[in-house]
Amino acid sequence: MHPFAYHAATSLDDAALRLAAPGTMPLGGGTDLLVALKEGLARPETLVDLRRAGADASEIRELADGGMRIGAAARVADVAAHAAVRDRFPVLAEAAASVGTYALRAMGTIGGNLCQRPRCWYYRRDVPCLKNGRGDDCPAKEGENQYHAIVAGGPCWIVHPSDPAVALTALDATVEITGARARRRVAIADFYVLPSERLDRETVLGDGEFVSAVEIPPDAAGGVQRYYKVMQRGAWDFALVSLAAVRRTAGDGEVRLVLGGVAPRPYRLYGSIEEDVSVGNLDETDVETLAARALYDAEPLAKNGYKVEVAASLLRRAMRDLWRADGPDAQP
């Protein structure tokens, strides 16, 4: 492993100052970074530990307007177990609880989870690959692509691995980004970039910038919220397909539907699909039609066509759950 120095930041300002230097990288729980170091995907000169960067770094607190602020250094396990998150934003609690094993949730931070690198085996191995810079094409396109993208792929077909990111997209969360010169806020829908936009990173983070917090607006609280996840191996794997489904109590019962495991970033079904589900009064024909329409643009590769049907199945289930009179856990 490439040798590196270590610095424990004492505040967010200290972290920003340190990360402005060339060759530095932020450290959260390290659950993904350690793997990236071993695989040679990251070669920092210095790691800047964000976990002790002031009380606000890991605090989970309700805001005066009814929203919620989650420090980026908050453990994933703490987000999953937090009483206010479970009560007001259960889709996030469910998504956080579905991350890996308890040991990984107890170590990993929410900021690190949002910024983890893709799990593609070609990218993470010493294989010529467009994304890792060792090749000029994507070997997954014609190779072992069982777990790759079915929408918004190309020229690289990675999928985004974070469960909380899918839930936070459905909650219209905002990501707070801190750098040496300024602090800015970006809607999580705009936080991730596609491989067609750039290959060297998956987020809008610039050099020296890091995620310092996530904020959830008050009108995203309550209503009906569910997180669904289909995995290959029991209860600890990455999602083959996931879905965050939210029907709000604010406004006219607006619906948010966001798929995970199908695209290089959380894939929200903007427009007519969400609008039609928001209307309610759906019969089985409506449910089948909307699920099929939602995946009309899917372009599966040779070995991942099953994801289309899995995603459609989750969408059908969510549409029934969101409008079930006695709540999402009631039996039909």
Coordinates of C-alpha atoms in Angstrom, one line a residue:
M1 CA 0.0 0.0 0.0
H2 CA 1.2 3.5 -0.8
P3 CA 2.5 5.2 2.4
F4 CA 0.7 8.4 3.6
A5 CA 0.6 10.8 6.4
Y6 CA -2.4 11.3 8.7
H7 CA -4.0 14.4 10.2
A8 CA -7.1 14.5 12.5
A9 CA -9.0 17.7 11.6
T10 CA -10.0 19.7 14.6
S11 CA -12.7 21.7 12.8
L12 CA -14.3 22.0 9.4
D13 CA -12.2 25.0 8.7
D14 CA -9.1 23.1 9.6
A15 CA -10.2 20.2 7.3
A16 CA -10.8 22.6 4.5
L17 CA -7.4 24.2 4.9
R18 CA -5.6 20.9 5.0
L19 CA -7.5 19.5 2.0
A20 CA -6.5 22.5 -0.1
A21 CA -3.0 21.1 -0.2
P22 CA -2.1 18.8 -3.2
G23 CA -2.1 15.1 -2.5
T24 CA -4.6 15.1 0.3
M25 CA -7.9 13.2 0.6
P26 CA -10.7 13.2 3.2
L27 CA -11.2 10.2 5.5
G28 CA -14.5 9.2 7.0
G29 CA -15.1 5.7 8.3
G30 CA -12.6 4.4 5.7
T31 CA -14.7 1.3 4.8
D32 CA -14.4 2.1 1.1
L33 CA -11.2 4.1 1.1
L34 CA -9.2 1.3 2.7
V35 CA -10.2 -0.9 -0.2
A36 CA -9.4 1.8 -2.8
L37 CA -5.9 2.2 -1.2
K38 CA -5.2 -1.5 -1.4
E39 CA -6.4 -1.6 -5.0
G40 CA -4.3 1.3 -6.0
L41 CA -7.2 3.5 -6.9
A42 CA -6.3 6.1 -4.4
R43 CA -2.7 7.2 -3.6
P44 CA -2.9 10.1 -1.2
E45 CA 0.1 11.8 0.4
T46 CA -2.1 12.8 3.4
L47 CA -5.4 11.6 4.8
V48 CA -7.4 14.2 6.6
D49 CA -9.8 12.6 9.2
L50 CA -13.1 14.4 9.3
R51 CA -14.6 12.5 12.2
R52 CA -13.4 14.9 14.9
A53 CA -13.8 18.1 13.0
G54 CA -16.0 19.7 15.6
A55 CA -19.3 18.7 17.3
D56 CA -21.3 19.6 14.2
A57 CA -19.4 17.1 12.0
S58 CA -21.3 14.1 13.3
E59 CA -24.4 15.6 14.9
I60 CA -27.9 14.6 13.8
R61 CA -30.3 17.3 14.7
E62 CA -33.7 18.7 13.9
L63 CA -33.7 22.3 12.6
A64 CA -36.0 25.1 13.7
D65 CA -38.0 24.9 10.5
G66 CA -38.7 21.2 10.9
G67 CA -36.0 20.0 8.6
M68 CA -33.0 17.9 9.6
R69 CA -29.3 18.3 9.4
I70 CA -27.0 15.3 9.4
G71 CA -23.3 15.9 9.8
A72 CA -21.3 14.0 7.2
A73 CA -19.3 12.2 9.9
A74 CA -22.4 10.7 11.4
R75 CA -22.2 6.9 11.4
V76 CA -24.6 5.2 9.1
A77 CA -25.7 3.0 12.0
D78 CA -26.6 6.2 14.0
V79 CA -28.7 7.5 11.1
A80 CA -30.6 4.2 10.9
A81 CA -31.3 4.2 14.7
H82 CA -32.0 7.9 15.3
A83 CA -35.5 8.3 16.7
A84 CA -36.4 11.5 14.7
V85 CA -35.1 10.0 11.5
R86 CA -37.1 6.8 12.0
D87 CA -40.2 8.8 12.9
R88 CA -40.1 11.6 10.3
F89 CA -37.9 10.3 7.5
P90 CA -38.3 6.5 7.7
V91 CA -37.2 5.9 4.1
L92 CA -33.7 7.1 5.0
A93 CA -33.7 5.0 8.2
E94 CA -34.6 1.9 6.2
A95 CA -32.0 2.7 3.5
A96 CA -29.3 3.3 6.1
A97 CA -30.2 0.1 7.9
S98 CA -29.9 -1.9 4.7
V99 CA -26.2 -0.9 4.2
G100 CA -23.8 -3.8 4.5
T101 CA -23.3 -5.5 7.8
Y102 CA -23.8 -3.9 11.2
A103 CA -20.0 -3.6 11.6
L104 CA -19.8 -1.6 8.3
R105 CA -22.7 0.6 9.3
A106 CA -21.1 1.2 12.7
M107 CA -17.8 2.3 11.1
G108 CA -19.0 4.0 7.9
T109 CA -20.1 7.6 7.8
I110 CA -23.0 9.1 5.8
G111 CA -20.7 11.4 3.9
G112 CA -18.4 8.6 3.0
N113 CA -21.3 6.4 1.9
L114 CA -22.6 9.1 -0.5
C115 CA -19.1 9.5 -2.0
Q116 CA -18.0 5.9 -2.3
R117 CA -16.5 4.8 -5.5
P118 CA -18.3 2.3 -7.9
R119 CA -18.0 -1.4 -7.3
C120 CA -17.4 -2.5 -10.9
W121 CA -14.8 -5.3 -10.9
Y122 CA -13.1 -4.1 -14.0
Y123 CA -12.6 -0.6 -12.6
R124 CA -11.3 -2.0 -9.3
R125 CA -8.9 -4.5 -10.8
D126 CA -5.7 -4.2 -12.9
V127 CA -7.7 -4.5 -16.1
P128 CA -7.6 -2.0 -19.0
C129 CA -10.7 0.1 -18.4
L130 CA -11.9 3.5 -19.6
K131 CA -12.8 4.7 -16.1
N132 CA -9.6 3.7 -14.4
G133 CA -7.5 5.2 -17.1
R134 CA -5.8 2.0 -18.2
G135 CA -7.9 1.4 -21.3
D136 CA -9.9 3.2 -24.0
D137 CA -13.2 1.4 -23.7
C138 CA -15.5 -0.2 -21.2
P139 CA -14.9 -4.0 -20.9
A140 CA -18.2 -4.5 -19.0
K141 CA -20.2 -3.5 -22.1
E142 CA -19.4 -6.8 -23.8
G143 CA -18.1 -8.7 -20.7
E144 CA -19.4 -9.6 -17.3
N145 CA -22.1 -7.0 -16.9
Q146 CA -24.7 -8.7 -14.6
Y147 CA -24.6 -5.9 -12.1
H148 CA -24.2 -2.9 -14.4
A149 CA -26.4 -0.1 -15.6
I150 CA -29.6 -0.5 -17.6
V151 CA -30.3 3.2 -17.9
A152 CA -28.2 6.3 -18.4
G153 CA -25.1 4.2 -19.1
G154 CA -22.2 4.9 -21.5
P155 CA -19.4 5.2 -22.3
C156 CA -19.1 3.5 -18.8
W157 CA -21.8 1.3 -17.3
I158 CA -21.1 1.6 -13.6
V159 CA -24.0 1.8 -11.1
H160 CA -24.0 4.0 -8.0
P161 CA -23.6 1.8 -4.8
S162 CA -25.1 4.0 -2.1
D163 CA -28.5 3.1 -0.5
P164 CA -28.9 6.4 1.5
A165 CA -28.3 8.4 -1.6
V166 CA -31.4 6.9 -3.2
A167 CA -33.5 7.7 -0.2
L168 CA -32.1 11.2 0.2
T169 CA -32.9 11.9 -3.5
A170 CA -36.5 11.0 -2.8
L171 CA -36.4 13.4 0.1
D172 CA -35.1 16.2 -2.0
A173 CA -32.1 16.6 0.3
T174 CA -29.3 19.2 -0.1
V175 CA -25.6 18.3 0.2
E176 CA -23.4 20.9 2.0
I177 CA -20.0 21.1 0.4
T178 CA -17.1 22.7 2.1
G179 CA -13.8 23.9 0.6
A180 CA -11.0 26.3 1.5
R181 CA -12.6 29.2 -0.2
A182 CA -16.3 28.7 0.4
R183 CA -19.2 26.6 1.5
R184 CA -21.9 25.8 -0.9
R185 CA -25.1 23.8 -1.1
V186 CA -26.1 21.5 -4.0
A187 CA -29.4 19.6 -4.4
I188 CA -28.6 15.9 -4.2
A189 CA -30.2 15.5 -7.6
D190 CA -27.4 17.6 -9.0
F191 CA -24.6 16.2 -6.8
Y192 CA -23.8 13.1 -9.0
V193 CA -22.5 13.2 -12.5
L194 CA -22.8 10.7 -15.3
P195 CA -19.8 9.0 -17.0
S196 CA -20.9 10.8 -20.2
E197 CA -20.2 14.1 -18.3
R198 CA -16.9 13.0 -16.8
L199 CA -15.0 9.8 -16.0
D200 CA -12.6 10.7 -13.3
R201 CA -15.1 11.2 -10.5
E202 CA -18.8 10.6 -9.8
T203 CA -19.8 13.9 -8.0
V204 CA -19.5 17.6 -8.5
L205 CA -16.9 17.9 -5.7
G206 CA -13.9 19.9 -6.8
D207 CA -10.3 19.6 -5.7
G208 CA -10.1 20.1 -2.0
E209 CA -13.8 20.0 -1.4
F210 CA -15.6 17.5 0.8
V211 CA -19.2 16.8 2.0
S212 CA -19.7 18.4 5.4
A213 CA -23.4 17.8 6.0
V214 CA -26.8 16.7 4.4
E215 CA -30.0 18.7 5.0
I216 CA -33.5 17.4 4.5
P217 CA -36.3 19.9 4.0
P218 CA -39.3 20.0 6.4
D219 CA -41.9 19.3 3.8
A220 CA -40.3 15.9 3.1
A221 CA -41.2 14.6 6.5
G222 CA -44.0 12.1 7.2
G223 CA -46.5 10.7 4.7
V224 CA -45.8 7.2 3.4
Q225 CA -42.2 6.3 3.0
R226 CA -40.7 3.0 2.0
Y227 CA -37.3 1.6 0.9
Y228 CA -37.2 -1.6 -1.1
K229 CA -33.9 -3.5 -1.9
V230 CA -33.2 -6.7 -3.8
M231 CA -29.8 -8.3 -3.2
Q232 CA -28.0 -11.3 -4.3
R233 CA -26.7 -12.4 -1.0
G234 CA -29.0 -12.3 2.0
A235 CA -29.1 -9.0 4.0
W236 CA -25.7 -7.5 3.6
D237 CA -25.0 -7.0 -0.1
F238 CA -25.1 -4.0 -2.5
A239 CA -28.4 -3.6 -4.3
L240 CA -29.1 -5.3 -7.5
V241 CA -32.1 -3.0 -7.7
S242 CA -33.5 -0.7 -5.0
L243 CA -36.3 1.8 -4.8
A244 CA -37.1 4.7 -2.5
A245 CA -40.9 5.6 -2.7
V246 CA -42.4 8.6 -0.9
R247 CA -45.9 10.0 -0.9
R248 CA -45.9 13.3 0.9
T249 CA -48.6 14.8 3.1
A250 CA -47.6 18.3 2.1
G251 CA -49.2 19.8 -1.0
D252 CA -51.3 17.4 -3.0
G253 CA -49.7 14.2 -1.9
E254 CA -46.8 14.4 -4.3
V255 CA -44.9 11.2 -5.0
R256 CA -41.2 10.6 -5.4
L257 CA -39.9 7.4 -7.0
V258 CA -36.1 6.9 -7.1
L259 CA -34.4 3.7 -8.3
G260 CA -31.0 2.5 -7.2
G261 CA -28.7 -0.1 -8.8
V262 CA -29.8 0.7 -12.3
A263 CA -27.8 3.8 -13.3
P264 CA -24.5 5.6 -12.5
R265 CA -26.5 7.8 -10.1
P266 CA -29.8 7.5 -8.3
Y267 CA -32.4 7.4 -11.0
R268 CA -35.5 9.5 -10.2
L269 CA -38.6 8.9 -12.3
Y270 CA -39.4 12.6 -12.9
G271 CA -42.4 13.9 -14.7
S272 CA -45.5 12.0 -15.7
I273 CA -44.8 8.7 -13.9
E274 CA -44.6 10.4 -10.4
E275 CA -47.5 12.7 -11.4
D276 CA -49.8 9.8 -12.4
V277 CA -49.0 7.8 -9.3
S278 CA -49.7 11.0 -7.2
V279 CA -53.2 11.0 -8.4
G280 CA -54.0 7.7 -6.8
N281 CA -57.0 5.5 -7.6
L282 CA -54.8 3.1 -9.6
D283 CA -56.2 -0.2 -10.7
E284 CA -54.0 -3.2 -11.6
T285 CA -54.0 -2.2 -15.3
D286 CA -52.7 1.3 -14.3
V287 CA -50.0 -0.2 -12.1
E288 CA -48.8 -2.5 -14.8
T289 CA -48.8 0.2 -17.4
L290 CA -47.0 2.8 -15.3
A291 CA -44.3 0.3 -14.3
A292 CA -43.7 -0.6 -17.9
R293 CA -43.7 3.0 -19.0
A294 CA -41.2 3.9 -16.2
L295 CA -38.6 1.6 -17.8
Y296 CA -39.3 2.3 -21.4
D297 CA -35.9 3.8 -21.8
A298 CA -34.0 0.9 -20.3
E299 CA -31.2 -0.5 -22.4
P300 CA -30.0 -3.6 -20.6
L301 CA -26.7 -5.2 -21.5
A302 CA -26.4 -8.9 -22.4
K303 CA -26.5 -10.2 -18.9
N304 CA -28.5 -7.8 -16.8
G305 CA -31.9 -7.7 -18.5
Y306 CA -33.3 -9.2 -15.3
K307 CA -32.9 -5.8 -13.7
V308 CA -35.8 -4.4 -15.8
E309 CA -38.3 -6.9 -14.4
V310 CA -36.9 -6.6 -10.9
A311 CA -37.3 -2.8 -11.1
A312 CA -40.8 -3.1 -12.5
S313 CA -41.8 -5.5 -9.7
L314 CA -40.6 -3.0 -7.1
L315 CA -42.4 -0.2 -8.8
R316 CA -45.6 -2.2 -8.9
R317 CA -45.3 -3.0 -5.2
A318 CA -44.5 0.6 -4.3
M319 CA -47.5 1.9 -6.2
R320 CA -49.8 -0.4 -4.2
D321 CA -48.1 0.4 -0.9
L322 CA -48.2 4.1 -1.3
W323 CA -52.0 4.2 -1.6
R324 CA -52.9 1.3 0.6
A325 CA -55.5 2.7 3.0
D326 CA -54.0 1.2 6.2
G327 CA -50.4 2.0 5.4
P328 CA -47.5 0.3 3.6
D329 CA -47.4 -2.7 6.0
A330 CA -51.0 -3.7 5.6
Q331 CA -51.9 -6.9 3.8
P332 CA -53.8 -6.6 0.5

